[in-house]
Structure formats: C-alpha cells, structure tokens
Coordinates of C-alpha atoms in Angstrom, one line a residue:
X1 CA -31.8 15.3 9.3
X2 CA -33.8 15.2 12.6
X3 CA -34.1 11.3 12.1
X4 CA -30.4 11.1 11.9
X5 CA -29.8 13.2 14.7
X6 CA -32.1 11.0 17.1
X7 CA -30.2 7.9 15.6
X8 CA -26.8 9.4 16.4
X9 CA -27.8 10.4 19.9
X10 CA -30.0 7.6 21.0
X11 CA -30.8 4.6 18.5
X12 CA -27.0 3.7 18.2
X13 CA -26.7 2.9 21.5
X14 CA -29.5 0.4 21.6
X15 CA -28.0 -3.0 22.6
X16 CA -26.7 -5.3 20.1
X17 CA -28.3 -8.6 19.0
X18 CA -26.6 -12.3 19.8
X19 CA -25.4 -12.3 15.8
X20 CA -23.9 -9.5 14.1
X21 CA -26.0 -7.2 11.8
X22 CA -29.4 -8.7 13.5
X23 CA -30.8 -6.0 15.9
X24 CA -32.9 -3.1 16.7
X25 CA -30.1 -0.6 16.0
X26 CA -29.5 -2.3 12.5
X27 CA -33.0 -2.3 11.8
X28 CA -33.0 1.6 12.5
X29 CA -30.2 2.2 10.6
X30 CA -31.1 0.3 7.4
X31 CA -34.9 2.3 7.4
X32 CA -32.6 5.4 7.5
X33 CA -30.5 4.2 4.7
X34 CA -33.5 3.3 2.8
X35 CA -35.4 6.7 3.1
X36 CA -32.3 8.8 2.8
X37 CA -31.4 7.0 -0.6
X38 CA -34.6 7.2 -1.8
X39 CA -34.9 10.8 -0.9
X40 CA -31.4 11.1 -2.5
X41 CA -32.4 9.4 -5.8
X42 CA -35.7 11.3 -6.2
X43 CA -33.8 14.5 -5.7
X44 CA -31.4 13.8 -8.1
X45 CA -33.9 12.8 -10.7
X46 CA -35.9 16.0 -10.6
X47 CA -32.8 18.4 -10.1
X48 CA -33.4 20.2 -13.2
X49 CA -36.7 21.4 -12.0
X50 CA -35.2 23.3 -9.0
X51 CA -34.7 27.1 -9.7
X52 CA -32.0 27.5 -7.2
X53 CA -28.8 26.0 -8.5
X54 CA -27.3 26.0 -5.0
X55 CA -29.9 24.4 -3.5
X56 CA -29.6 21.7 -6.4
X57 CA -26.0 21.4 -5.3
X58 CA -25.8 21.7 -1.7
X59 CA -28.9 19.3 -1.0
X60 CA -27.8 16.0 -2.7
X61 CA -24.5 16.5 -0.8
X62 CA -26.3 17.3 2.9
X63 CA -28.3 13.9 2.1
X64 CA -25.3 12.0 1.3
X65 CA -23.6 13.3 4.7
X66 CA -26.3 12.2 6.1
X67 CA -26.7 8.9 4.8
X68 CA -22.8 8.0 5.6
X69 CA -22.7 9.2 9.1
X70 CA -25.6 6.3 9.5
X71 CA -24.1 4.0 7.9
X72 CA -20.5 5.0 9.8
X73 CA -21.9 4.8 13.2
X74 CA -23.6 2.0 12.9
X75 CA -20.5 0.0 11.5
X76 CA -18.4 1.2 14.1
X77 CA -20.4 0.0 16.8
X78 CA -21.1 -3.3 15.6
X79 CA -17.5 -3.7 14.9
X80 CA -16.7 -2.4 18.3
X81 CA -19.0 -5.1 19.9
X82 CA -18.3 -8.2 17.8
X83 CA -15.0 -7.5 15.8
X84 CA -12.9 -4.3 16.5
X85 CA -10.5 -5.6 13.6
X86 CA -13.4 -4.2 11.2
X87 CA -13.5 -0.9 12.4
X88 CA -10.9 0.0 9.5
X89 CA -12.8 -1.4 7.0
X90 CA -16.2 0.5 7.9
X91 CA -14.2 3.8 7.4
X92 CA -12.9 2.8 4.0
X93 CA -16.1 1.8 3.2
X94 CA -17.6 4.9 4.4
X95 CA -15.1 6.5 2.1
X96 CA -16.2 4.5 -1.3
X97 CA -19.9 5.2 -0.6
X98 CA -19.2 8.9 -0.2
X99 CA -17.0 8.9 -3.2
X100 CA -19.5 7.3 -5.6
X101 CA -22.0 9.4 -4.4
X102 CA -20.0 12.2 -4.4
X103 CA -19.2 11.4 -8.1
X104 CA -22.9 10.5 -9.0
X105 CA -24.2 14.1 -7.8
X106 CA -21.0 15.8 -9.2
X107 CA -19.9 17.5 -5.7
X108 CA -16.6 17.9 -5.3
X109 CA -17.1 18.6 -1.7
X110 CA -18.3 15.0 -1.2
X111 CA -15.3 13.5 -2.7
X112 CA -12.8 15.7 -0.7
X113 CA -14.5 14.6 2.4
X114 CA -14.5 10.7 1.1
X115 CA -10.7 11.0 0.6
X116 CA -10.4 12.3 4.1
X117 CA -12.4 9.1 5.6
X118 CA -10.0 7.0 3.7
X119 CA -6.7 9.0 5.2
X120 CA -8.6 8.3 8.4
X121 CA -8.6 4.6 7.6
X122 CA -4.9 4.6 6.3
X123 CA -4.0 6.1 9.8
X124 CA -6.0 3.5 11.6
X125 CA -4.6 0.9 9.6
X126 CA -0.9 1.9 10.2
X127 CA -1.4 2.6 14.0
X128 CA -3.7 -0.7 15.0
X129 CA -3.9 -3.6 12.5
X130 CA -0.3 -3.4 11.3
X131 CA 1.2 -4.1 14.7
X132 CA -1.9 -5.7 16.5
X133 CA -0.7 -8.5 18.8
X134 CA -3.4 -11.1 17.8
X135 CA -1.3 -11.8 14.4
X136 CA 0.4 -15.2 14.8
X137 CA -0.2 -16.9 11.5
X138 CA 1.2 -15.7 8.3
X139 CA -1.2 -14.2 5.6
X140 CA -4.3 -15.2 6.8
X141 CA -4.5 -12.9 9.4
X142 CA -6.2 -9.3 10.3
X143 CA -3.3 -7.6 8.7
X144 CA -3.4 -9.0 5.2
X145 CA -7.4 -8.8 5.5
X146 CA -7.5 -5.3 6.1
X147 CA -4.8 -4.8 3.6
X148 CA -6.7 -6.5 0.9
X149 CA -9.8 -4.2 1.8
X150 CA -7.7 -1.4 1.2
X151 CA -6.2 -2.4 -1.9
X152 CA -9.5 -3.5 -3.7
X153 CA -11.5 -0.4 -2.2
X154 CA -8.7 2.2 -3.5
X155 CA -8.7 0.5 -7.1
X156 CA -12.3 0.8 -7.2
X157 CA -12.0 4.7 -7.0
X158 CA -8.8 4.6 -8.9
X159 CA -10.7 2.8 -12.1
X160 CA -13.7 5.1 -11.5
X161 CA -11.3 8.4 -11.9
X162 CA -9.4 6.6 -14.8
X163 CA -12.0 5.2 -17.2
X164 CA -15.0 7.8 -16.5
X165 CA -13.0 11.1 -15.8
X166 CA -15.2 12.7 -18.8
X167 CA -18.3 12.5 -16.4
X168 CA -16.4 14.2 -13.6
X169 CA -17.1 18.3 -14.1
X170 CA -14.4 19.1 -11.2
X171 CA -11.1 20.7 -12.1
X172 CA -8.6 18.9 -14.3
X173 CA -6.4 19.0 -10.8
X174 CA -8.4 16.6 -9.2
X175 CA -8.6 14.2 -12.3
X176 CA -4.8 14.2 -12.4
X177 CA -4.2 14.0 -8.7
X178 CA -6.7 11.8 -7.0
X179 CA -5.8 8.5 -9.4
X180 CA -2.1 9.4 -8.5
X181 CA -2.5 9.4 -4.9
X182 CA -4.5 6.7 -5.0
X183 CA -1.9 4.5 -6.6
X184 CA 0.5 5.5 -4.0
X185 CA -1.6 4.8 -1.1
X186 CA -2.2 1.5 -2.5
X187 CA 1.4 0.9 -3.2
X188 CA 2.2 2.1 0.1
X189 CA -0.4 -0.4 2.0
X190 CA 1.1 -3.3 -0.1
X191 CA 4.6 -2.5 0.3
X192 CA 4.3 -1.8 4.4
X193 CA 2.2 -4.6 5.0
X194 CA 4.8 -7.2 3.0
X195 CA 7.3 -5.4 5.2
X196 CA 5.6 -6.2 8.5
X197 CA 4.8 -9.5 7.5
X198 CA 8.2 -10.5 6.3
X199 CA 9.8 -8.9 9.3
X200 CA 7.7 -10.7 11.7
X201 CA 7.7 -14.4 10.0
X202 CA 10.8 -14.4 7.9
X203 CA 14.1 -13.0 7.9
X204 CA 16.0 -9.6 6.2
X205 CA 16.6 -11.5 3.2
X206 CA 13.2 -12.2 2.4
X207 CA 12.2 -8.3 3.2
X208 CA 14.8 -7.7 0.5
X209 CA 13.6 -9.8 -2.0
X210 CA 9.8 -8.7 -1.4
X211 CA 11.0 -5.0 -1.7
X212 CA 13.1 -5.7 -5.1
X213 CA 9.9 -7.5 -6.4
X214 CA 7.5 -4.9 -5.5
X215 CA 9.6 -1.8 -6.6
X216 CA 9.9 -3.8 -10.1
X217 CA 6.2 -4.5 -10.8
X218 CA 5.5 -1.2 -9.5
X219 CA 7.5 0.7 -12.1
X220 CA 6.2 -1.5 -14.6
X221 CA 2.8 -0.8 -13.7
X222 CA 3.6 3.0 -13.2
X223 CA 5.3 3.3 -17.0
X224 CA 2.2 1.0 -18.5
X225 CA -0.3 3.4 -17.2
X226 CA 1.9 6.7 -17.7
X227 CA 2.1 7.4 -13.7
X228 CA 5.1 9.1 -13.0
X229 CA 4.4 9.9 -9.1
X230 CA 4.4 5.6 -8.9
X231 CA 7.9 5.6 -10.6
X232 CA 9.3 7.7 -8.4
X233 CA 7.9 5.6 -5.4
X234 CA 9.1 2.3 -7.2
X235 CA 12.8 3.9 -7.8
X236 CA 13.0 5.2 -4.2
X237 CA 12.1 1.6 -3.2
X238 CA 14.6 0.1 -5.2
X239 CA 16.9 2.6 -4.0
X240 CA 16.4 1.9 -0.1
X241 CA 16.8 -1.7 -1.1
X242 CA 20.0 -1.1 -2.4
X243 CA 21.1 0.5 0.3
X244 CA 19.7 -2.4 2.7
X245 CA 21.8 -4.8 0.8
X246 CA 24.9 -3.2 1.8
X247 CA 23.9 -2.3 5.2
X248 CA 22.2 -5.4 6.4
X249 CA 24.1 -8.0 4.1
X250 CA 27.3 -6.6 3.1
X251 CA 29.3 -8.7 5.5
X252 CA 29.2 -12.0 6.5
X253 CA 28.7 -13.5 10.2
X254 CA 30.1 -16.2 12.0
X255 CA 33.3 -18.2 11.2
X256 CA 35.3 -17.6 8.1
X257 CA 36.5 -21.4 7.9
X258 CA 32.5 -22.1 7.1
X259 CA 32.1 -19.5 4.5
X260 CA 31.3 -21.0 1.0
X261 CA 32.2 -18.1 -1.7
X262 CA 29.3 -17.7 -4.1
X263 CA 27.2 -20.0 -2.6
X264 CA 26.2 -17.9 0.1
X265 CA 23.2 -15.7 1.4
X266 CA 25.2 -12.6 0.4
X267 CA 26.0 -13.5 -2.9
X268 CA 22.2 -14.7 -3.7
X269 CA 20.8 -11.1 -2.6
X270 CA 23.5 -9.1 -4.0
X271 CA 23.2 -11.2 -7.4
X272 CA 19.3 -10.6 -7.0
X273 CA 19.5 -6.9 -6.2
X274 CA 22.0 -6.6 -9.6
X275 CA 19.4 -8.3 -11.5
X276 CA 16.5 -6.5 -10.6
X277 CA 18.5 -3.4 -11.4
X278 CA 19.3 -4.5 -15.0
X279 CA 15.4 -5.5 -15.3
X280 CA 14.5 -1.9 -14.4
X281 CA 16.8 -0.8 -17.0
X282 CA 15.5 -2.9 -19.7
X283 CA 12.0 -1.9 -18.8
X284 CA 13.1 1.7 -18.9
X285 CA 14.6 1.3 -22.5
X286 CA 11.3 -0.3 -23.4
X287 CA 9.4 2.7 -22.5
X288 CA 11.8 5.0 -23.1
X289 CA 9.5 7.7 -24.8
X290 CA 7.3 7.6 -21.8
X291 CA 10.1 8.9 -19.3
X292 CA 10.9 12.5 -18.3
X293 CA 14.0 14.1 -19.4
X294 CA 15.7 13.5 -15.7
X295 CA 14.6 9.9 -15.8
X296 CA 16.6 9.3 -19.0
X297 CA 19.9 11.1 -17.6
X298 CA 19.5 9.8 -13.9
X299 CA 17.3 7.1 -13.4
X300 CA 18.3 4.8 -16.2
X301 CA 22.1 5.0 -16.3
X302 CA 21.7 4.8 -12.2
X303 CA 20.3 1.8 -12.4
X304 CA 23.2 0.3 -14.5
X305 CA 25.8 2.0 -12.3
X306 CA 24.0 0.3 -9.3
X307 CA 23.8 -3.1 -10.7
X308 CA 27.6 -3.2 -11.7
X309 CA 28.7 -1.6 -8.2
X310 CA 26.6 -4.5 -6.4
X311 CA 28.5 -7.0 -8.7
X312 CA 31.6 -5.4 -8.2
X313 CA 31.3 -5.0 -4.4
X314 CA 30.2 -8.8 -4.3
X315 CA 32.9 -9.7 -6.4
X316 CA 35.5 -8.1 -4.6
X317 CA 34.3 -9.3 -1.0
X318 CA 33.7 -12.9 -1.8
X319 CA 37.6 -12.8 -3.3
X320 CA 38.8 -11.1 -0.1
X321 CA 36.9 -13.6 1.8
X322 CA 38.1 -16.8 -0.1
X323 CA 41.8 -15.6 0.8
X324 CA 40.7 -15.1 4.5
X325 CA 39.3 -18.5 4.6
X326 CA 42.7 -19.9 3.2
X327 CA 44.6 -18.1 5.5
X328 CA 42.5 -19.1 8.7
X329 CA 42.5 -22.9 7.6
X330 CA 46.1 -22.1 7.7
X331 CA 46.5 -21.2 10.6
X332 CA 44.3 -23.3 12.2
X333 CA 46.4 -26.2 11.0
X334 CA 49.7 -25.0 12.1
X335 CA 48.5 -23.0 15.4
X336 CA 45.2 -24.7 16.2
X337 CA 41.5 -23.6 16.4
X338 CA 41.1 -19.8 16.0
X339 CA 39.6 -17.8 18.9
X340 CA 37.9 -14.8 16.9
X341 CA 35.4 -14.7 14.2
X342 CA 35.6 -12.6 11.2
X343 CA 33.1 -10.1 10.2
X344 CA 34.2 -8.5 7.1

C-alpha cells in the first residue's frame, strides 16, 4: 500500500520516454503490478488458512484495488502523453481487470466498482470520442476504434456472467441484472456510434436503414438469448425508426414535376420500414413461446399494424403525388413553368 501511494504521488509524474510504454514510470508500474499480482495469488491460494473470514474477504479486494489504481494511473498518463484517444479504453480495460479479479476473488464490492469504472468509460466515450473534431475518415477513426473496444470488453464480461454464473456466490439479482445491463450498454454503444457515423458521412436515409437493421438484429439476438430488456430496446429502436420515417421522409422535396412515383427515396425507405416490421412479426411468431403476455398482445399486432400503416401511407401519397404531377405538367404546358414547388 505504501509503495502504491508513493507511485501515485511521485513516480507517476516521471518523464515519459521517446516511445510509448518504455520509460522509468512504466518500469515502476510493471514492478508494482508484478508484486501485487504475486501477493494476491499467494493470498488467494492460502485463504482457507486465514481464521478471520472478514480478513479473507477484504484483503484480496484491497490488493485488487491497489493493482487497479497503478494500472489506471499509469495508463492514463501514458495516454495523455502519446495518444489521448486511448484514455477511454484505459478506463474500460481497468474495469475489465477489476471485474475478472472480483469474479475470481468472489468479491461483490470489486465487481460493483468495475461496473462503475465501465460507466465512467461510457460517459467519456459519449462526451469525447463520439464528437471528436479529428474524425475525418469513415469507419477508420477513433470513434469506431473505441466503440469496438467497448463492445469486445463488454462481450467478454457478458459471457463470463452467462456461462460461469454458477461460480458467482453473489445474489441472483446481480446474476440476472448485470448481463442484461451489459447487453444494453453494448447495443447502445453500437447504435449511437452507427448513428453519429451515418449522420456525419451519409444522409438521414442511411440512418433510417441502420436503425432498422440494428433493431431487427437486436430483437433476434434477444429472443435467442431470452433477454427481455434487450428486446424492449429493439422495439423502441424500431418505433423511433417508424416515427423518423414519417417526420423526415414523409413528404417529397423539390419540384413535383421531377417526382418519379414508386421509384424514389421515400418509396424505398417506407417499403424497407414495412418489410422490417413484417420480418419482426415473423421472428416474434417463431419465438412466441419466449414472449411475455404483453409482447403477444401489444408488440406482435403492433408490428403488423405499423407495417400496414407505412404501406398505406406510401401508396396514398404516391398516388396523390402522381396526380399532382400530372396536374403540374398540364399547368406547365398551358400556362408556363410553375413558380412554386410542392412539398406534400
């Protein structure tokens, strides 16, 4: 503990080397991590011989916190000196380190702190990496890189919970809530990243298509894994996509005489939205035994109703725009070019 305090108060401010992770600071940090890890595993190996059960629980957790403090501080300082974008993955990696240690040491407190650090990393990602001014290349940028780091680390923690929950002596609440929360975090990071990426480099139409695909895939994964919170998030995504269609693509822009009925962006997007909801209804019927009563009575018929509304709105407006175009052409032929554009 004294060595860690000395490192945090003095050694972490040692000058960095010419290359990342090659310096006196990193050497001291690696030494502390090595001795801290050895101390932890020796204590865990001989924990049964410790008569005080409170000591057997507290000391491994304390060692894990000390190791994590060294790892986090050294990583953040190195990231600050060489690549500030890596600060967010450092927070997430520290969270994974604490989670693995908390799982191994059977310490609920350590796992709770690890989830807190993961939350800090998410906040930093949302406030810094998503809107970074240095992003000027599609997909190959810091936003995608950090998002993939989150998704991979979150997936590791999720599968640890799912397939090794029998070794977790904590309450059933953590075993049931933590995997669902992690899936929601992974899905949220993926959806927000794709939204920012499409809004910066593409158009609203691309955002609509991405939301539809993401919501449909999430619904299928959630049904196969029996994860109701993720299913609700996927339904919400598809509902937002439907409202987005009416708000952003419900009317045509430009001159009505240039409008081509059924072969235009609005028609493509509304047909895509309707097909997405129809496929969702087929998936829900396939896994009907895994649905709750509310999903059977509300979501399943709601998906079919939404698909019909989209197609009905599309056919009605395309028909109106066709006759409006014919009227505009007649007017243009007899009176002259129209001076106004029609936006339905």
